[in-house]
XYZ file of C-alpha atoms in Angstrom:
550
model
C 63.236 3.366 -17.902
C 63.746 6.511 -19.960
C 62.132 9.856 -19.230
C 59.683 9.565 -22.146
C 58.167 6.369 -20.739
C 58.011 7.867 -17.255
C 56.278 10.914 -18.632
C 53.911 8.732 -20.632
C 52.761 6.840 -17.505
C 52.061 10.170 -15.802
C 50.310 11.476 -18.900
C 48.057 8.388 -19.102
C 47.272 8.629 -15.385
C 46.426 12.317 -15.677
C 44.221 11.519 -18.682
C 42.379 8.836 -16.676
C 41.822 11.259 -13.802
C 40.587 13.959 -16.178
C 38.182 11.468 -17.767
C 36.806 10.255 -14.424
C 36.425 13.777 -13.064
C 34.723 14.941 -16.248
C 32.405 11.923 -16.058
C 31.466 12.853 -12.487
C 30.742 16.447 -13.448
C 28.685 15.347 -16.453
C 26.517 13.105 -14.239
C 26.040 15.587 -11.424
C 22.250 15.449 -11.860
C 21.937 11.864 -13.127
C 19.536 9.894 -10.862
C 21.286 7.025 -9.107
C 24.783 8.011 -10.222
C 27.553 7.270 -7.726
C 30.734 9.336 -7.755
C 33.718 7.544 -9.256
C 37.379 7.850 -8.432
C 40.541 6.751 -10.213
C 42.799 4.563 -8.103
C 46.509 4.787 -8.868
C 49.682 3.254 -7.501
C 53.388 3.365 -8.179
C 54.523 1.287 -11.128
C 57.402 0.028 -9.022
C 61.123 0.420 -9.623
C 63.916 -1.230 -11.541
C 67.066 -2.454 -9.837
C 70.237 -0.774 -11.112
C 73.790 -0.423 -9.958
C 72.811 2.999 -8.683
C 69.833 1.722 -6.734
C 66.149 1.212 -7.553
C 64.938 3.710 -10.132
C 61.205 4.324 -10.397
C 59.150 3.208 -13.377
C 56.431 5.819 -12.951
C 52.747 5.496 -12.060
C 49.969 3.036 -12.992
C 46.184 3.280 -13.053
C 44.770 0.371 -11.028
C 41.043 0.833 -11.646
C 38.111 3.199 -11.450
C 35.822 2.456 -8.500
C 32.544 3.749 -7.122
C 32.440 5.704 -3.874
C 29.861 3.230 -2.621
C 28.850 1.846 0.762
C 26.267 -0.949 0.759
C 25.082 -0.165 4.299
C 24.439 3.514 3.581
C 22.710 2.673 0.315
C 20.528 -0.005 1.916
C 19.625 2.345 4.774
C 18.525 5.051 2.333
C 16.529 2.647 0.162
C 14.685 1.216 3.188
C 13.868 4.653 4.559
C 12.594 5.803 1.174
C 10.452 2.665 0.966
C 8.930 3.349 4.391
C 8.300 6.950 3.388
C 6.523 5.834 0.213
C 4.251 3.574 2.287
C 3.308 6.393 4.651
C 2.725 8.800 1.779
C 0.412 6.370 -0.040
C -1.493 5.580 3.158
C -1.668 9.263 4.067
C -3.042 10.259 0.684
C -5.995 7.911 1.165
C -6.723 8.525 4.864
C -6.598 12.294 4.297
C -9.362 12.019 1.688
C -11.599 10.103 4.083
C -10.793 12.451 6.947
C -11.756 15.441 4.796
C -15.116 13.836 4.034
C -15.838 13.184 7.713
C -14.221 16.255 9.252
C -17.144 18.688 8.869
C -19.332 17.969 11.905
C -22.132 20.253 10.632
C -23.074 17.947 7.763
C -23.118 14.212 7.204
C -24.601 11.227 8.989
C -24.394 12.527 12.565
C -26.345 15.758 11.968
C -28.783 13.879 9.709
C -29.606 11.374 12.477
C -30.041 14.233 14.951
C -32.387 15.979 12.518
C -34.333 12.741 12.027
C -34.987 12.365 15.741
C -35.969 16.033 15.983
C -38.564 15.198 13.348
C -39.748 12.149 15.291
C -40.237 14.319 18.387
C -42.201 16.831 16.320
C -44.556 14.082 15.112
C -44.866 12.726 18.652
C -45.930 16.187 19.814
C -48.508 16.622 17.027
C -49.139 13.244 15.369
C -52.077 14.477 13.331
C -50.108 17.286 11.680
C -49.438 16.314 8.041
C -46.692 18.939 7.697
C -44.708 17.401 10.583
C -45.092 13.948 9.073
C -43.996 15.124 5.631
C -41.031 16.937 7.155
C -40.021 13.711 8.930
C -40.264 11.839 5.619
C -37.871 14.359 4.069
C -35.471 13.982 6.972
C -35.672 10.210 6.641
C -34.559 10.518 3.027
C -31.733 12.829 4.118
C -30.396 10.174 6.511
C -30.473 7.603 3.724
C -28.771 10.000 1.308
C -25.951 10.635 3.790
C -25.385 6.909 4.304
C -25.497 6.304 0.543
C -23.040 9.099 -0.261
C -20.488 7.964 2.340
C -20.863 4.366 1.208
C -20.395 5.385 -2.421
C -17.293 7.384 -1.507
C -15.789 4.351 0.232
C -16.630 2.155 -2.761
C -15.058 4.740 -5.053
C -11.903 4.699 -2.936
C -11.823 0.933 -3.162
C -12.065 1.170 -6.952
C -9.274 3.738 -7.120
C -7.070 1.557 -4.932
C -7.775 -1.416 -7.205
C -6.614 0.649 -10.193
C -3.484 1.775 -8.371
C -2.680 -1.828 -7.434
C -2.934 -2.787 -11.110
C -0.617 0.068 -12.093
C 1.822 -0.767 -9.286
C 2.169 -4.347 -10.461
C 2.763 -3.182 -14.048
C 5.560 -0.917 -12.772
C 7.040 -3.666 -10.594
C 7.256 -6.051 -13.540
C 8.828 -3.324 -15.702
C 11.538 -2.745 -13.085
C 12.145 -6.491 -12.822
C 12.625 -6.665 -16.581
C 15.176 -3.842 -16.551
C 17.033 -5.341 -13.585
C 17.197 -8.681 -15.393
C 18.631 -6.982 -18.472
C 21.201 -5.182 -16.341
C 22.123 -8.486 -14.682
C 23.007 -9.875 -18.095
C 24.935 -6.758 -19.143
C 26.950 -6.792 -15.915
C 27.819 -10.460 -16.335
C 28.913 -9.839 -19.916
C 30.984 -6.807 -18.903
C 32.686 -8.748 -16.123
C 33.352 -11.614 -18.479
C 35.082 -9.282 -20.925
C 37.031 -7.426 -18.220
C 37.046 -9.547 -15.043
C 39.453 -7.380 -13.056
C 37.327 -4.221 -13.070
C 33.777 -3.245 -12.106
C 31.267 -1.915 -14.666
C 30.437 1.028 -12.408
C 27.771 2.715 -14.503
C 25.858 -0.529 -15.013
C 25.988 -1.178 -11.263
C 24.629 2.324 -10.664
C 21.774 1.719 -13.051
C 20.870 -1.583 -11.386
C 21.004 -0.080 -7.896
C 18.783 2.756 -9.103
C 16.215 0.345 -10.529
C 16.222 -1.595 -7.250
C 15.716 1.651 -5.321
C 12.815 2.605 -7.599
C 11.322 -0.864 -7.129
C 11.491 -0.396 -3.358
C 9.504 2.809 -3.736
C 6.637 0.568 -4.870
C 7.184 -2.472 -2.664
C 9.903 -3.446 -0.227
C 11.948 -6.350 -1.618
C 14.824 -8.505 -0.452
C 17.884 -8.472 -2.699
C 20.589 -11.146 -2.746
C 23.667 -10.879 -4.986
C 25.484 -13.928 -6.320
C 27.910 -14.248 -9.210
C 27.438 -10.605 -10.193
C 23.658 -11.037 -10.481
C 20.909 -10.089 -8.039
C 17.899 -12.198 -7.093
C 14.809 -10.454 -5.745
C 12.010 -11.734 -3.514
C 8.980 -10.225 -1.816
C 6.596 -11.043 1.028
C 7.304 -14.432 2.561
C 10.152 -15.034 0.140
C 8.244 -15.367 -3.131
C 10.796 -15.043 -5.911
C 10.337 -12.217 -8.380
C 13.715 -12.524 -10.073
C 16.095 -15.455 -9.836
C 19.273 -14.772 -11.791
C 17.740 -14.043 -15.208
C 14.384 -15.777 -14.663
C 11.516 -13.384 -13.977
C 8.468 -14.540 -12.021
C 6.092 -11.639 -12.679
C 3.355 -10.501 -10.340
C -0.211 -10.409 -11.574
C -3.457 -8.967 -10.255
C -7.001 -10.254 -10.099
C -10.121 -10.386 -7.919
C -9.682 -11.784 -4.443
C -10.960 -15.328 -4.014
C -12.625 -14.240 -0.768
C -13.898 -10.806 -1.804
C -14.212 -10.199 -5.560
C -14.539 -6.447 -4.944
C -10.867 -6.317 -3.989
C -8.035 -6.498 -6.488
C -5.205 -8.521 -4.981
C -1.655 -9.409 -6.011
C -0.695 -12.895 -7.152
C 2.838 -14.284 -7.193
C 4.022 -16.687 -9.890
C 5.453 -19.713 -8.098
C 7.587 -22.286 -9.954
C 6.626 -25.919 -9.403
C 8.214 -29.105 -10.716
C 11.131 -29.355 -13.090
C 9.383 -28.595 -16.367
C 9.020 -24.866 -15.827
C 5.420 -25.079 -14.632
C 4.141 -22.247 -12.463
C 1.097 -21.601 -10.297
C -0.384 -18.315 -9.140
C -0.655 -17.792 -5.401
C -2.255 -14.808 -3.688
C 0.315 -12.832 -1.718
C -0.264 -12.425 1.993
C -0.984 -8.690 2.154
C 0.269 -8.417 5.720
C 3.724 -9.471 4.470
C 3.815 -6.855 1.701
C 5.623 -4.100 3.545
C 7.031 -0.802 2.411
C 6.494 1.131 -0.781
C 3.363 2.721 -2.156
C 1.770 -0.693 -2.767
C 2.253 -1.600 0.890
C 0.640 1.706 1.874
C -2.407 1.102 -0.323
C -2.917 -2.417 1.009
C -2.459 -1.244 4.599
C -5.048 1.506 4.138
C -7.573 -0.832 2.565
C -7.057 -3.483 5.236
C -6.774 -1.340 8.363
C -8.867 1.716 7.545
C -11.142 1.511 4.515
C -12.668 -1.890 5.252
C -12.860 -1.186 8.974
C -14.722 2.080 8.432
C -16.958 0.523 5.784
C -18.023 -2.167 8.245
C -18.512 0.376 11.029
C -20.652 2.625 8.828
C -22.532 -0.437 7.578
C -23.202 -1.564 11.154
C -24.524 1.893 12.031
C -26.770 2.028 8.957
C -28.115 -1.480 9.545
C -28.696 -1.091 13.276
C -30.338 2.313 12.803
C -32.650 1.107 10.034
C -33.598 -2.183 11.694
C -34.287 -0.541 15.052
C -36.507 2.083 13.377
C -38.332 -0.652 11.459
C -38.853 -2.664 14.663
C -40.157 0.403 16.489
C -42.491 1.429 13.665
C -43.930 -2.091 13.529
C -45.106 -1.737 17.133
C -47.424 1.187 16.376
C -50.287 2.279 14.178
C -50.042 4.707 11.298
C -52.402 7.602 10.679
C -54.914 5.259 9.013
C -54.890 2.855 11.949
C -52.872 0.245 10.089
C -49.926 -1.581 11.703
C -46.652 0.181 10.982
C -44.542 -1.167 8.150
C -40.800 -0.977 7.536
C -39.533 2.605 7.184
C -36.308 1.472 5.497
C -35.357 -1.153 2.957
C -32.347 -2.914 4.479
C -30.133 -5.079 2.234
C -29.898 -8.685 3.376
C -26.659 -10.171 4.720
C -24.271 -11.471 2.070
C -22.528 -14.861 2.037
C -19.843 -14.999 -0.676
C -18.459 -18.367 -1.709
C -14.721 -18.508 -2.226
C -13.985 -18.663 -5.951
C -11.746 -21.691 -5.351
C -14.471 -23.782 -3.738
C -14.919 -27.224 -5.263
C -18.375 -27.742 -3.804
C -21.480 -25.838 -4.861
C -23.377 -25.181 -1.640
C -25.161 -21.840 -1.717
C -25.489 -19.960 1.564
C -27.937 -17.160 2.247
C -28.810 -15.277 5.406
C -31.607 -13.136 6.791
C -31.866 -10.818 9.765
C -33.554 -12.080 12.896
C -36.444 -10.008 14.288
C -34.291 -8.581 17.115
C -31.135 -8.148 15.025
C -30.570 -4.387 15.521
C -28.636 -4.748 18.774
C -26.746 -7.882 17.716
C -25.229 -6.763 14.419
C -21.432 -6.560 14.561
C -18.991 -4.537 12.453
C -17.276 -7.717 11.336
C -17.061 -10.267 8.578
C -17.347 -13.971 9.368
C -15.159 -16.733 7.971
C -16.998 -20.002 7.305
C -14.954 -23.162 6.693
C -15.947 -26.749 5.939
C -13.320 -29.404 6.698
C -15.250 -32.307 5.182
C -17.321 -33.058 8.276
C -17.762 -29.870 10.269
C -18.626 -26.282 9.493
C -16.878 -23.600 11.542
C -18.053 -19.989 11.711
C -15.493 -17.514 13.065
C -16.039 -13.808 13.731
C -12.985 -12.179 12.177
C -12.931 -9.043 14.340
C -11.918 -11.044 17.420
C -11.362 -14.581 16.021
C -14.219 -15.835 18.178
C -15.737 -19.130 17.003
C -19.508 -18.620 16.780
C -20.514 -22.093 15.644
C -19.197 -25.565 14.875
C -21.438 -28.291 13.554
C -22.414 -30.648 10.765
C -24.760 -28.111 9.160
C -25.311 -24.377 8.830
C -29.054 -24.613 8.321
C -30.856 -22.317 10.779
C -27.652 -21.346 12.589
C -27.858 -17.948 14.329
C -24.854 -15.654 13.869
C -24.981 -12.270 15.651
C -28.494 -11.317 14.548
C -28.429 -13.316 11.308
C -29.893 -16.705 10.475
C -28.188 -18.919 7.896
C -29.872 -21.025 5.270
C -28.325 -23.678 3.014
C -29.948 -23.652 -0.403
C -28.939 -26.926 -1.999
C -25.670 -28.101 -3.419
C -22.956 -30.423 -2.154
C -20.029 -29.149 -0.072
C -16.408 -30.212 -0.486
C -13.672 -30.323 2.122
C -11.805 -27.022 2.138
C -14.750 -24.913 0.941
C -14.918 -21.404 2.407
C -17.405 -18.548 2.549
C -17.287 -14.977 3.818
C -20.416 -13.746 5.589
C -21.217 -10.104 6.246
C -24.290 -8.427 7.678
C -23.192 -4.953 6.709
C -21.188 -5.196 3.471
C -23.738 -3.370 1.320
C -25.796 -1.556 3.940
C -24.580 2.019 3.603
C -24.837 1.989 -0.205
C -28.070 0.034 -0.659
C -30.209 1.204 2.250
C -33.255 3.129 1.032
C -36.571 4.576 2.223
C -39.429 2.078 2.038
C -42.405 4.310 2.877
C -43.737 6.876 0.445
C -46.022 8.975 2.627
C -45.699 10.684 5.982
C -48.955 9.059 7.082
C -47.117 5.740 7.238
C -45.113 6.671 10.337
C -46.716 4.604 13.105
C -46.741 7.335 15.750
C -49.639 5.907 17.758
C -49.794 2.932 20.061
C -52.694 0.507 20.039
C -54.248 1.781 23.233
C -54.691 5.501 22.536
C -56.008 5.552 18.975
C -54.368 6.924 15.863
C -54.224 10.482 17.185
C -51.736 9.793 20.014
C -47.957 9.969 19.643
C -46.971 7.368 22.227
C -45.165 5.064 19.824
C -43.315 8.020 18.282
C -42.116 8.892 21.782
C -40.787 5.343 22.123
C -39.072 5.716 18.772
C -37.490 8.973 19.920
C -36.024 7.215 22.963
C -33.872 5.125 20.629
C -31.700 8.199 20.072
C -30.212 7.860 23.549
C -30.403 4.064 23.763
C -27.186 2.101 23.362
C -28.482 0.089 20.450
C -25.196 -0.906 18.810
C -23.989 -3.986 20.639
C -25.512 -2.615 23.826
C -22.542 -0.238 24.174
C -23.059 2.714 21.793
C -25.771 5.091 20.711
C -26.085 6.018 17.049
C -24.311 9.339 17.502
C -21.613 7.769 19.689
C -20.970 5.203 16.971
C -20.574 7.820 14.262
C -18.437 10.022 16.504
C -16.109 7.087 17.108
C -15.796 6.566 13.352
C -14.966 10.240 12.787
C -12.536 10.404 15.695
C -10.733 7.198 14.749
C -10.169 8.380 11.191
C -8.997 11.760 12.458
C -6.519 10.135 14.848
C -5.224 7.825 12.109
C -4.716 10.767 9.751
C -2.923 12.792 12.432
C -0.719 9.894 13.510
C 0.269 9.280 9.917
C 1.236 12.942 9.502
C 3.516 12.673 12.543
C 5.018 9.454 11.225
C 5.624 11.036 7.810
C 7.421 13.979 9.415
C 9.585 11.629 11.476
C 10.288 9.347 8.524
C 11.150 12.291 6.269
C 13.722 13.397 8.836
C 15.272 9.911 8.874
C 15.286 9.755 5.077
C 16.916 13.171 4.905
C 19.646 12.049 7.299
C 20.191 8.830 5.315
C 20.355 10.771 2.073
C 22.877 13.222 3.518
C 25.079 10.380 4.781
C 24.892 8.550 1.458
C 25.544 11.680 -0.579
C 28.490 12.669 1.605
C 30.215 9.551 0.324
C 28.598 8.858 -3.044
C 27.306 12.196 -4.279
C 29.127 14.433 -6.738
C 30.420 17.612 -5.118
C 31.166 20.074 -7.912
C 33.613 22.107 -5.826
C 35.643 18.985 -5.107
C 35.493 17.925 -8.733
C 36.753 21.339 -9.864
C 39.756 20.880 -7.568
C 40.322 17.362 -8.918
C 40.056 18.732 -12.438
C 42.714 21.371 -11.797
C 44.981 18.822 -10.071
C 44.684 16.410 -12.980
C 45.273 19.254 -15.428
C 48.460 20.258 -13.610
C 49.597 16.639 -13.617
C 48.883 16.410 -17.339
C 50.906 19.559 -18.047
C 53.769 18.377 -15.846
C 53.789 14.980 -17.579
C 53.843 16.724 -20.928
C 56.816 18.724 -19.702
C 58.648 15.506 -18.805
C 58.108 14.211 -22.324
C 59.208 17.550 -23.752
C 62.421 17.499 -21.688
C 63.048 13.924 -22.800
C 62.691 14.996 -26.436
C 65.096 17.933 -25.980
C 67.657 15.671 -24.316
C 67.347 13.112 -27.081
C 67.758 15.812 -29.728
C 70.859 17.085 -27.918
C 72.374 13.625 -27.855
C 71.625 13.064 -31.516
C 73.197 16.414 -32.418
C 76.550 15.481 -30.858
C 79.271 14.809 -33.434
């Protein structure tokens, strides 16, 4: 091989290195970009009578500085961090609402009982009675405001779930497009990797994991993506988009539905995703908060509101008001709610009422009711305890509630969700309109005594809720639990951020663009280019010398 060809191989190699290095520098701040490097090898040698003479250098390929383990580790840690951040954003809001111990439900209940004691001390005083009426309204207002805040949070979470699913489907569409582009690029140049397209696909997958943790499987240069229990979102180039809609069990909740292929004709059905299997990402954090915190606290607050109101109503009914009339209900308490599953085939309507002694029996739980074709089963969801099994639900007692079947025909597989406290904190209201209606007196001492008010006041220290908690103890537990959850999440975020930072550093050490290194590579390639040019120049001079010989 002559010097010109040798120089040309070096010149082409130097050019390739300059191009790759310049590409790295240009994409220093490009999200998802992985540093590239030019791989070279000797072009071999030719056998001559004087030995093997080299044929120069060859460019083998341009590859990514990529490690699948480091990349996967970083993506998973970022996904976990996104979950904690989404959960933390919601629990912090609730904690801020409950954190001030000087206002809210606890102080309002204390003030109410102070008012009851004042009426008991001077039952004929209209000012004390009117003050108690005002304090009664304050208790209701505090329950209503907290209940409305929790409902507002639920609505915001529903909106965020909708937006998350829109983003997920958009990422799936882009990944599918990149799948096709990568296949086409490999088909046109099968011996080399389309590095930039691979970067873009990995970046889209990483962004998808920020929303929901997914499983990725690569086959024939394409990735397939699944979520939850293995529900396919992307299979080769076929997208199975997620959708959202009201929960079949609780229409107040927006849930995520997977599109599941069935049969051979391309038919699909929509199936609600198991939320407990949706892990990682901001969507996982929202669902976790709603399931483990929002709904738990809403039931706890509802139990407190219901037990407080019913116990006050029961106590007031035992006395006489200032006009000598039997005491009436102080509070309007919303009735229990039985929601039929939207997928029920039958049309049985269930209703429920509170039993006369319900205050101490009400639980902070929903109840799952199932009909198998012959038998109804009622299960308390908080502890999976079966309350009732039988051929009918008519008249069945369930933790302070009594069920009633109002016509219709059931079908095997029908389900209902029963709750005593679902609407309590929002819908509870004051029933009486005048302070004279507080039944402070008992029947034996005339309307001027405060004996019944004294009995009402004793309820403040009585463990009314399930026989284990007073009203203030119940609310304190709610506040403390939320505070602990918020604090634990902060610790977990700090720990997860440290892990993500370590993963990022490890990944960037291999895949990130280091400008100082690239400057060195640039100078090295430049020197090689100049040296190769010199070889060609020498070859030209030698050729001219030979041609000038006579």
